[in-house]
mmCIF file of C-alpha atoms in Angstrom:
data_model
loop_
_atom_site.group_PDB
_atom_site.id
_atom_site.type_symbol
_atom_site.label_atom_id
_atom_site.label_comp_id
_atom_site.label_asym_id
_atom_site.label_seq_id
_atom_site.Cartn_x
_atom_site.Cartn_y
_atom_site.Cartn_z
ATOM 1 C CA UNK A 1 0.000 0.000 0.000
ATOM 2 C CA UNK A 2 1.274 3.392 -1.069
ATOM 3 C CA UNK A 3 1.163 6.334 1.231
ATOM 4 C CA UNK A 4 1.241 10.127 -0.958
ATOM 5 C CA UNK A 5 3.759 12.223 0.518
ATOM 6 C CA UNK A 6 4.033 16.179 -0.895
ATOM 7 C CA UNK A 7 7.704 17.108 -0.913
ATOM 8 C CA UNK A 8 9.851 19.076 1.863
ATOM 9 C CA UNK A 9 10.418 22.170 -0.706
ATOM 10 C CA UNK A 10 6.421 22.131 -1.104
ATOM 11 C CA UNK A 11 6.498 21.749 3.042
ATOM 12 C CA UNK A 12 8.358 24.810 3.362
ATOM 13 C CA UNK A 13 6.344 26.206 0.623
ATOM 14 C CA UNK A 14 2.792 25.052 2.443
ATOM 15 C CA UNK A 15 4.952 26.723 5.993
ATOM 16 C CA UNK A 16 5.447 30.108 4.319
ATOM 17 C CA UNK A 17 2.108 30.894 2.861
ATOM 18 C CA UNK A 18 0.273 30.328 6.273
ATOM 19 C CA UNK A 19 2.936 32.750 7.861
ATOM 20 C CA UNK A 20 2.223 34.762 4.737
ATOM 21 C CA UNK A 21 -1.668 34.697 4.622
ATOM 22 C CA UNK A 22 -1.483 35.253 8.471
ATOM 23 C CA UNK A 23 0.234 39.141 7.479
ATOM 24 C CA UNK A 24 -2.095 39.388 4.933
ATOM 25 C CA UNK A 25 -5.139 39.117 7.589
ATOM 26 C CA UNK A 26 -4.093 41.120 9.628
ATOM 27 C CA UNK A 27 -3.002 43.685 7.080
ATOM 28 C CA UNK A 28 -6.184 43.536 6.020
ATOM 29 C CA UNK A 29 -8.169 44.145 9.553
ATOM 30 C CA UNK A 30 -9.862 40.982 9.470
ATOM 31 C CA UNK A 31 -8.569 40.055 12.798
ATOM 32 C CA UNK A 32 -9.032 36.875 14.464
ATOM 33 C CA UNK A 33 -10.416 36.384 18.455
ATOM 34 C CA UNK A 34 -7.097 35.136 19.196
ATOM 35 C CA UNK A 35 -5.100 37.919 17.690
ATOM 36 C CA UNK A 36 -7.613 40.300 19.094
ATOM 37 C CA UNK A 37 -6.721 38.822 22.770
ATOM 38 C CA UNK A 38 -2.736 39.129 21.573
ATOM 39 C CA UNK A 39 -2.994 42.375 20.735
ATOM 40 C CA UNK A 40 -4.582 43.247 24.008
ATOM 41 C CA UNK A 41 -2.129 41.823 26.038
ATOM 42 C CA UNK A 42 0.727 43.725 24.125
ATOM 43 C CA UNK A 43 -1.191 46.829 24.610
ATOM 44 C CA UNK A 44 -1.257 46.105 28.769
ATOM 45 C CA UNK A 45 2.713 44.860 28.411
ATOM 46 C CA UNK A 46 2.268 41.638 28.939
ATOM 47 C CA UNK A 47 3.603 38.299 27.727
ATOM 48 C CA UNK A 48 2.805 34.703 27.883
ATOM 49 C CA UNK A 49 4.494 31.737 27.296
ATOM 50 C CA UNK A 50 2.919 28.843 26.488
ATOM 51 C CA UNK A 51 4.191 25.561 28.159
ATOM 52 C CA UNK A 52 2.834 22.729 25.097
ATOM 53 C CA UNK A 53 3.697 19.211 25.948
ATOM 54 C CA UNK A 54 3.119 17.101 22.563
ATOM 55 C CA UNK A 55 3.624 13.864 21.090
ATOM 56 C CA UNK A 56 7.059 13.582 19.605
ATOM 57 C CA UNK A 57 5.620 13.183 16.070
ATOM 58 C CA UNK A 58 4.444 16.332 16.152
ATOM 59 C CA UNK A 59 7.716 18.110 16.764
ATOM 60 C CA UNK A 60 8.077 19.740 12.869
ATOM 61 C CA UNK A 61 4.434 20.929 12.532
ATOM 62 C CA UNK A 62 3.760 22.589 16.398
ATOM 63 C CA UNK A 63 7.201 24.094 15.871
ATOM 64 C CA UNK A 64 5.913 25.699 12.293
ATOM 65 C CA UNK A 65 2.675 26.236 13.656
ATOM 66 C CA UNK A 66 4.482 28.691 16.706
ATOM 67 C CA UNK A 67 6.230 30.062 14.817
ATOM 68 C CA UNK A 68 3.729 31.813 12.385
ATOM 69 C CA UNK A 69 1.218 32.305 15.648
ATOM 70 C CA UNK A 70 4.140 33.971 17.250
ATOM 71 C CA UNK A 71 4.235 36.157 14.458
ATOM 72 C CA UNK A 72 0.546 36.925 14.148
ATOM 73 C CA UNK A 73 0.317 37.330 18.138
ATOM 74 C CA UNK A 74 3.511 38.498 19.519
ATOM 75 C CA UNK A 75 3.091 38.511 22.894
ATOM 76 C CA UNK A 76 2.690 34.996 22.894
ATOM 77 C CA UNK A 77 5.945 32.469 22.530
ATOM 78 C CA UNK A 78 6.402 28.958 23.681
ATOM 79 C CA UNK A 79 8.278 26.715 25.737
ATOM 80 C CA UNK A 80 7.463 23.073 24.261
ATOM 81 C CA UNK A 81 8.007 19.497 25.745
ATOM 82 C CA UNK A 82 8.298 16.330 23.118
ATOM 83 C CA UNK A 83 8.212 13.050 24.158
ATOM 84 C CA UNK A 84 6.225 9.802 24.083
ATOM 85 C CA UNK A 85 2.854 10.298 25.030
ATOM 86 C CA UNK A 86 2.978 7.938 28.190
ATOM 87 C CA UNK A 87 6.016 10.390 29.824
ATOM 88 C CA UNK A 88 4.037 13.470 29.246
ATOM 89 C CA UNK A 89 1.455 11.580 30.729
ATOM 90 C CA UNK A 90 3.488 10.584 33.902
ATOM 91 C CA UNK A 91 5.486 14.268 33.996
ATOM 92 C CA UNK A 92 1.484 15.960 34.157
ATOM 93 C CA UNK A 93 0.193 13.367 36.511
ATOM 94 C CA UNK A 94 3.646 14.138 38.833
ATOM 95 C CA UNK A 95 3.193 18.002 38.767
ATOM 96 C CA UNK A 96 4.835 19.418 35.764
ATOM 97 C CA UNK A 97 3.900 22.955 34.646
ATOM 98 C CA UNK A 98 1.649 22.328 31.573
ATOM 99 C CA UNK A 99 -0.769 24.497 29.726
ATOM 100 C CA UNK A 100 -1.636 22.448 26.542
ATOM 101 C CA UNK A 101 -1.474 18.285 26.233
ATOM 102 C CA UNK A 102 -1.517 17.167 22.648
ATOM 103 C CA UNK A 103 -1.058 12.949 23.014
ATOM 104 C CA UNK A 104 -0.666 10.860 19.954
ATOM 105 C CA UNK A 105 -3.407 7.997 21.715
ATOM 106 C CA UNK A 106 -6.488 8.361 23.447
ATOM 107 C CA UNK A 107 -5.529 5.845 26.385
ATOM 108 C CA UNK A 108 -2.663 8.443 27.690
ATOM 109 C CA UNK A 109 -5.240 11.548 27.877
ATOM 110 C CA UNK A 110 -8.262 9.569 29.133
ATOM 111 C CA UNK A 111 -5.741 8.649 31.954
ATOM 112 C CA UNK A 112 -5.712 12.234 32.809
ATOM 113 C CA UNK A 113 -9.365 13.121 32.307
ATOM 114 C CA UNK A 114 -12.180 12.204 35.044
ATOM 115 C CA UNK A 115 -14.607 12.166 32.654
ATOM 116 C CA UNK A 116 -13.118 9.162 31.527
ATOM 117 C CA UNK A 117 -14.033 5.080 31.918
ATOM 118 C CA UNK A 118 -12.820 4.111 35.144
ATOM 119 C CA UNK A 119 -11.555 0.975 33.159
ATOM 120 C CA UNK A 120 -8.765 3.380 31.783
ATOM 121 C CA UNK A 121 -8.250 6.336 34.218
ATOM 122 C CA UNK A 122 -7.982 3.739 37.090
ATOM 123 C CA UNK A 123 -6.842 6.230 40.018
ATOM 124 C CA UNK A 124 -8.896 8.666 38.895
ATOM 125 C CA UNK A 125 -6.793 11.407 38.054
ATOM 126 C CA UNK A 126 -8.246 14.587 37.149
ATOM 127 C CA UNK A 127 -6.055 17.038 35.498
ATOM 128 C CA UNK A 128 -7.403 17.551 31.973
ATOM 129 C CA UNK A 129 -10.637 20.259 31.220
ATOM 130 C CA UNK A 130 -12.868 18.081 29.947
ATOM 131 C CA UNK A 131 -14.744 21.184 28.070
ATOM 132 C CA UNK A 132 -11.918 21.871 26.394
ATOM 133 C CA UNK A 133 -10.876 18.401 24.915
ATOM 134 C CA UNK A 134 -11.085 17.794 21.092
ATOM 135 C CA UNK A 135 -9.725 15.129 18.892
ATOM 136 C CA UNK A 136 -7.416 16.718 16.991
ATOM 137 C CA UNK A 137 -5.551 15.143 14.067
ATOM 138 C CA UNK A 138 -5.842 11.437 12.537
ATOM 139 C CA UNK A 139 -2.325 10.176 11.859
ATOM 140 C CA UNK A 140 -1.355 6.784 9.935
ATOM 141 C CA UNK A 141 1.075 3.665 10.831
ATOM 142 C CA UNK A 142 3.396 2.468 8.238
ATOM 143 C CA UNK A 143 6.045 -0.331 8.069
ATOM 144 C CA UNK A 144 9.273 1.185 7.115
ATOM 145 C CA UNK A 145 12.843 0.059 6.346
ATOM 146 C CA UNK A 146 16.371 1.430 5.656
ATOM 147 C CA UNK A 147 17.102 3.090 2.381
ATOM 148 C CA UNK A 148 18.628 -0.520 -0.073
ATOM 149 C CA UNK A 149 17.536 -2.907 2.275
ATOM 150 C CA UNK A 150 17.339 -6.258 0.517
ATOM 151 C CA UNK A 151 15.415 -8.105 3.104
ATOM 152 C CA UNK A 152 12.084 -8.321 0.615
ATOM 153 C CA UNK A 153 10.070 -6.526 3.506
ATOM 154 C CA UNK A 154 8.140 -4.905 1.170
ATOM 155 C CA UNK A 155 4.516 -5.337 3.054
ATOM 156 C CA UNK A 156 3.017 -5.970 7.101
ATOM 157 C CA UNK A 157 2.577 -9.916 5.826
ATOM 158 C CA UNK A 158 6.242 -9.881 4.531
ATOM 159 C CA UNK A 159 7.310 -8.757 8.016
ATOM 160 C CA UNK A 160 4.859 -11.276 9.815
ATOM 161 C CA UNK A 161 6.915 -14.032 7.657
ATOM 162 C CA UNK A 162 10.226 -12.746 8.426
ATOM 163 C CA UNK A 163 9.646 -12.367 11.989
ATOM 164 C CA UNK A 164 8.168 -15.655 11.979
ATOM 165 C CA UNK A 165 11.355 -16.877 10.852
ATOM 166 C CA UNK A 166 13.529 -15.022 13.623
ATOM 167 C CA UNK A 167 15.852 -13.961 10.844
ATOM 168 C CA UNK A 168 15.302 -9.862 11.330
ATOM 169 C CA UNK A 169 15.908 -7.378 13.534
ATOM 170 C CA UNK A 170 12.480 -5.081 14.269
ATOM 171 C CA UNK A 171 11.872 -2.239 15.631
ATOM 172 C CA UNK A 172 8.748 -1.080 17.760
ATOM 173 C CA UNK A 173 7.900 1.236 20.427
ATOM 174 C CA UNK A 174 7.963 0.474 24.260
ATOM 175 C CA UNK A 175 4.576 -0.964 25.535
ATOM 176 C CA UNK A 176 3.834 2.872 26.872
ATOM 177 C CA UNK A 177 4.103 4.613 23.870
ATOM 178 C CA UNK A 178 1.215 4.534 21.992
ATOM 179 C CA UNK A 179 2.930 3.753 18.499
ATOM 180 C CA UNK A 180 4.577 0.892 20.258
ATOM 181 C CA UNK A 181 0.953 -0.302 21.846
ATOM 182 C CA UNK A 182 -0.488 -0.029 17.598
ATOM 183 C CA UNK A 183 2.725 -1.944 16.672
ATOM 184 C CA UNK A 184 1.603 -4.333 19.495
ATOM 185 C CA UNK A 185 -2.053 -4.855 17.747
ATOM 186 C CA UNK A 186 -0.597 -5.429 14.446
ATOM 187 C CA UNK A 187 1.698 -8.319 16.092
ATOM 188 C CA UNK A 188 -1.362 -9.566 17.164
ATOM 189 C CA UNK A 189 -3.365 -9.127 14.396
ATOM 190 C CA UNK A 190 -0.609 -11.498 12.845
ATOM 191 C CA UNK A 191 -0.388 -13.769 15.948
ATOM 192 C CA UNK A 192 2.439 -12.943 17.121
ATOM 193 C CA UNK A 193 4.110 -13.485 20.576
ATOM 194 C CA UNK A 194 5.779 -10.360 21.182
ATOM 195 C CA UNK A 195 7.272 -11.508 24.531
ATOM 196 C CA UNK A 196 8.448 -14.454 22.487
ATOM 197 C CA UNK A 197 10.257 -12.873 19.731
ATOM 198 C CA UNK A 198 11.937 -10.008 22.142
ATOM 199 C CA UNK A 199 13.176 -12.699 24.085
ATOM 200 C CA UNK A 200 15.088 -14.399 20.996
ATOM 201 C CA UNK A 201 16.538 -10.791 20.490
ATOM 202 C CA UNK A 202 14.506 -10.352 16.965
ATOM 203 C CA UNK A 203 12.922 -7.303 18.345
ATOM 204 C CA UNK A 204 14.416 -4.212 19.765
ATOM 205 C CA UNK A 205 12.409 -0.823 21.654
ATOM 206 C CA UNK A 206 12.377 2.898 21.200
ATOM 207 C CA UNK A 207 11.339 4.964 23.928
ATOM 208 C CA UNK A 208 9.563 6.705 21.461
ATOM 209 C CA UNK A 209 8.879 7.277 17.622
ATOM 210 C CA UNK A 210 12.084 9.463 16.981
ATOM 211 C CA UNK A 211 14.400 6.828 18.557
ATOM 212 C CA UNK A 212 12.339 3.941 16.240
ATOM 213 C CA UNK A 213 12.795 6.166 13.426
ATOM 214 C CA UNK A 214 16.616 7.024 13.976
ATOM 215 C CA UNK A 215 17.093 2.985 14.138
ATOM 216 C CA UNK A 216 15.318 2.539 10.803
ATOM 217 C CA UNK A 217 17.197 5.523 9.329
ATOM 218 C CA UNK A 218 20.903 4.527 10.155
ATOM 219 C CA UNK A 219 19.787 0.878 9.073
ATOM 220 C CA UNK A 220 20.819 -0.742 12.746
ATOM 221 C CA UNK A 221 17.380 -2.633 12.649
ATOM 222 C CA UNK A 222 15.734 -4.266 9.323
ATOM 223 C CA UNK A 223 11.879 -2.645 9.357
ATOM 224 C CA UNK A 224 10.474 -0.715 11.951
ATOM 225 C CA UNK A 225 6.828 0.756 13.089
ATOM 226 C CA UNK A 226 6.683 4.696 12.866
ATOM 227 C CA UNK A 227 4.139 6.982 11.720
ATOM 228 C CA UNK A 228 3.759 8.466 8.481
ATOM 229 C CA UNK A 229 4.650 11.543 9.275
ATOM 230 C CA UNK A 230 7.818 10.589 11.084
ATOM 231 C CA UNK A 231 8.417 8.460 8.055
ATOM 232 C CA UNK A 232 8.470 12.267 6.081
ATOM 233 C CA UNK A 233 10.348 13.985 8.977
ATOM 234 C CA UNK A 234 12.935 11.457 8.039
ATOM 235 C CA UNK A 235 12.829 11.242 4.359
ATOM 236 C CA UNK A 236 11.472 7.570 4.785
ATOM 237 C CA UNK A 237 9.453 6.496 2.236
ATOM 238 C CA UNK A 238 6.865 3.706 3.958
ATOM 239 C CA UNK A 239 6.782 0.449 2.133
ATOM 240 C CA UNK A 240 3.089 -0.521 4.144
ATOM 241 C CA UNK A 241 0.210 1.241 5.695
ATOM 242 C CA UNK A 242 -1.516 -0.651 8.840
ATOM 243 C CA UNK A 243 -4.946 -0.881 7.840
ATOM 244 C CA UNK A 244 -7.831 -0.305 11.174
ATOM 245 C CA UNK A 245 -8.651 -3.296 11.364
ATOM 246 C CA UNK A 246 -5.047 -4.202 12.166
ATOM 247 C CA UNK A 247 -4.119 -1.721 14.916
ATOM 248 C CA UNK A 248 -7.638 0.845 15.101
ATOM 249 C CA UNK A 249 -7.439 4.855 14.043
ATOM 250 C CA UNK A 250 -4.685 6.919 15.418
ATOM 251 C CA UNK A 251 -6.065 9.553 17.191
ATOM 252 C CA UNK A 252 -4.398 12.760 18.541
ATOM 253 C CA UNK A 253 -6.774 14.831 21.125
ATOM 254 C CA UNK A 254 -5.571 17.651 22.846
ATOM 255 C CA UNK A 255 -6.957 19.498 25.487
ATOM 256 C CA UNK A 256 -6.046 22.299 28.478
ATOM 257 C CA UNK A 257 -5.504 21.277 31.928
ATOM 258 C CA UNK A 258 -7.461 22.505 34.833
ATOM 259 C CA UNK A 259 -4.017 23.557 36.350
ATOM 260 C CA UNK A 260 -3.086 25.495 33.400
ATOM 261 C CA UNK A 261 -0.806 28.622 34.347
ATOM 262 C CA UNK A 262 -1.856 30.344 31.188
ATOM 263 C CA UNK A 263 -5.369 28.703 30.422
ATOM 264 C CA UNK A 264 -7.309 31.246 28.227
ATOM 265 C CA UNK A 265 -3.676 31.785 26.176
ATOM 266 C CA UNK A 266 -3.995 27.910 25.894
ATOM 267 C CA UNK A 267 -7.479 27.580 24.832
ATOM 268 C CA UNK A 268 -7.320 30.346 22.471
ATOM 269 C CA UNK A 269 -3.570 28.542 20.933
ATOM 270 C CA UNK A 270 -5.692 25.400 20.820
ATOM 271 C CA UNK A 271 -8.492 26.942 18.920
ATOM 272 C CA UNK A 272 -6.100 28.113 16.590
ATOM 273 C CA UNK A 273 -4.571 24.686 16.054
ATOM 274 C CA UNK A 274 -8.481 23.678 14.620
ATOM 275 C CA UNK A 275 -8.298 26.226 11.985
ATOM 276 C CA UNK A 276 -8.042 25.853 8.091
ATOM 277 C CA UNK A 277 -4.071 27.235 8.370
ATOM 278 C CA UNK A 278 -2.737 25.015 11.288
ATOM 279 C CA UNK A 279 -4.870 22.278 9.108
ATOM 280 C CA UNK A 280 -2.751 22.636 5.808
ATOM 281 C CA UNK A 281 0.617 22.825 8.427
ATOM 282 C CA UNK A 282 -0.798 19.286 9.626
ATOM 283 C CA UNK A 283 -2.047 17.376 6.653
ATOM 284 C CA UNK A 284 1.039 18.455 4.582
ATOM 285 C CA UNK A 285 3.346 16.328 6.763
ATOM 286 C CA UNK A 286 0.648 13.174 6.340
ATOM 287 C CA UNK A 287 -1.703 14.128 9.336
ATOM 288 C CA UNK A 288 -5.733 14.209 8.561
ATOM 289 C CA UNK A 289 -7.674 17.147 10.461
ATOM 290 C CA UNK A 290 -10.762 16.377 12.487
#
């Protein structure tokens, strides 16, 4: 299965012209809410920073995505945290300064949210605003391997085969990273024994989906389990696409805590992020907008 990918000049391109159309606007006078609120608080003197904790696939895009809101609203700049979702996760749950969480699974926020089945959020933590929570983006799995591999893993049943056989080395997130816990339903999906296969030293972990994606990309492992658009990040082309019946959607929601430092800033930043220009940011690196 072939995954379209639009190329890093048309990226920077797509990067530009929201920075661009942002000037424009407000050139223009059609001001947005958000800018209006900016504006405001440079008026008054004041400044906020943001603290954004995010997914590590979404490194590239929240960085663009700053970066032109910074522009448009300068009072506002940002102070961002990347990692796997399930560190975020633990760093909110042990106190942390955070404004805006943006996970890359549903399991790691609902962990955080009250509102949420007491199957998942088992000590009943309450940290995130529930009014505030939205799923955000859609992302994609994909099978990927180093640049001239000659392994023949061209395909998820090509891998199952191979690691069948013992005679690869894989890579796949830890069990608390959620694209290690979708590389953990497509295992099973192929019936699989995970534990098994670790244990004969076919498979090898990434704490999260940059280290996976480093491993593929300097060819230590044979095929690894990233997402798409750390597969562009790295100039990866996927040679597979997990279907959802293999490993289910890959949602991203987001949403403000209740301890927030800066909680209007962050609902208005995560308004923003729902908009048609933080959209074309996101689906030109392989995300889908919800």
């Amino acid at each position: 299965m072939k995954t379209d990918f639009i190329s890093r000049r048309s990226f920077l391109s797509v990067v530009g012209a929201v920075g661009a159309a942002a000037a424009l606007t407000a050139c223009g006078g059609a001001v947005s809410s958000t800018a209006s609120s900016a504006a405001a608080s440079e008026a008054a003197g004041e400044s906020v920073e943001l603290i954004v904790f995010a997914a590590a696939s979404l490194t590239e895009t929240l960085n663009a995505i700053a970066q032109d809101y910074s522009a448009e609203n300068p009072g506002v700049t940002f102070r961002f945290n990347f990692d796997s979702s399930g560190t975020l996760k633990t760093q909110i749950q042990e106190g942390a300064d955070c404004d805006l969480f943006l996970s890359a699974g549903q399991k790691q926020m609902n962990q955080l949210d009250i509102t949420a089945s007491a199957d998942v959020n088992t000590d009943g933590l309450d940290f995130v605003d529930p009014s505030t929570r939205v799923d955000l983006l859609e992302n994609k799995v994909v099978l990927c391997v180093p640049e001239g591999s000659d392994k023949g893993i061209d395909s998820f049943d090509a891998l199952a085969e191979h690691l069948k056989a013992q005679d690869i080395l894989f890579c796949m997130g830890n069990s608390d990273v959620p694209v290690g816990q979708y590389t953990q339903k497509i295992l099973a999906h192929y019936d699989l024994d995970e534990e098994a296969l670790a244990a004969a030293g076919v498979i090898t972990y990434g704490s999260n989906v940059k280290e996976v994606t480093t491993q593929i990309s300097e060819g230590s492992v044979d095929a690894g389990v990233v997402y798409c658009t750390d597969a562009y990040s790295a100039g990866l082309t996927p040679v597979d696409e997990a279907t959802a019946e293999m490993c289910g959607q890959v949602i991203y929601p987001a949403a403000v805590l209740k301890a927030a430092p800066n909680a209007e800033a962050a609902r208005e930043f995560l308004a923003y992020l729902q908009t048609d220009r933080a959209a074309t940011v996101f689906e030109g690196v392989g995300f889908t907008a919800m």
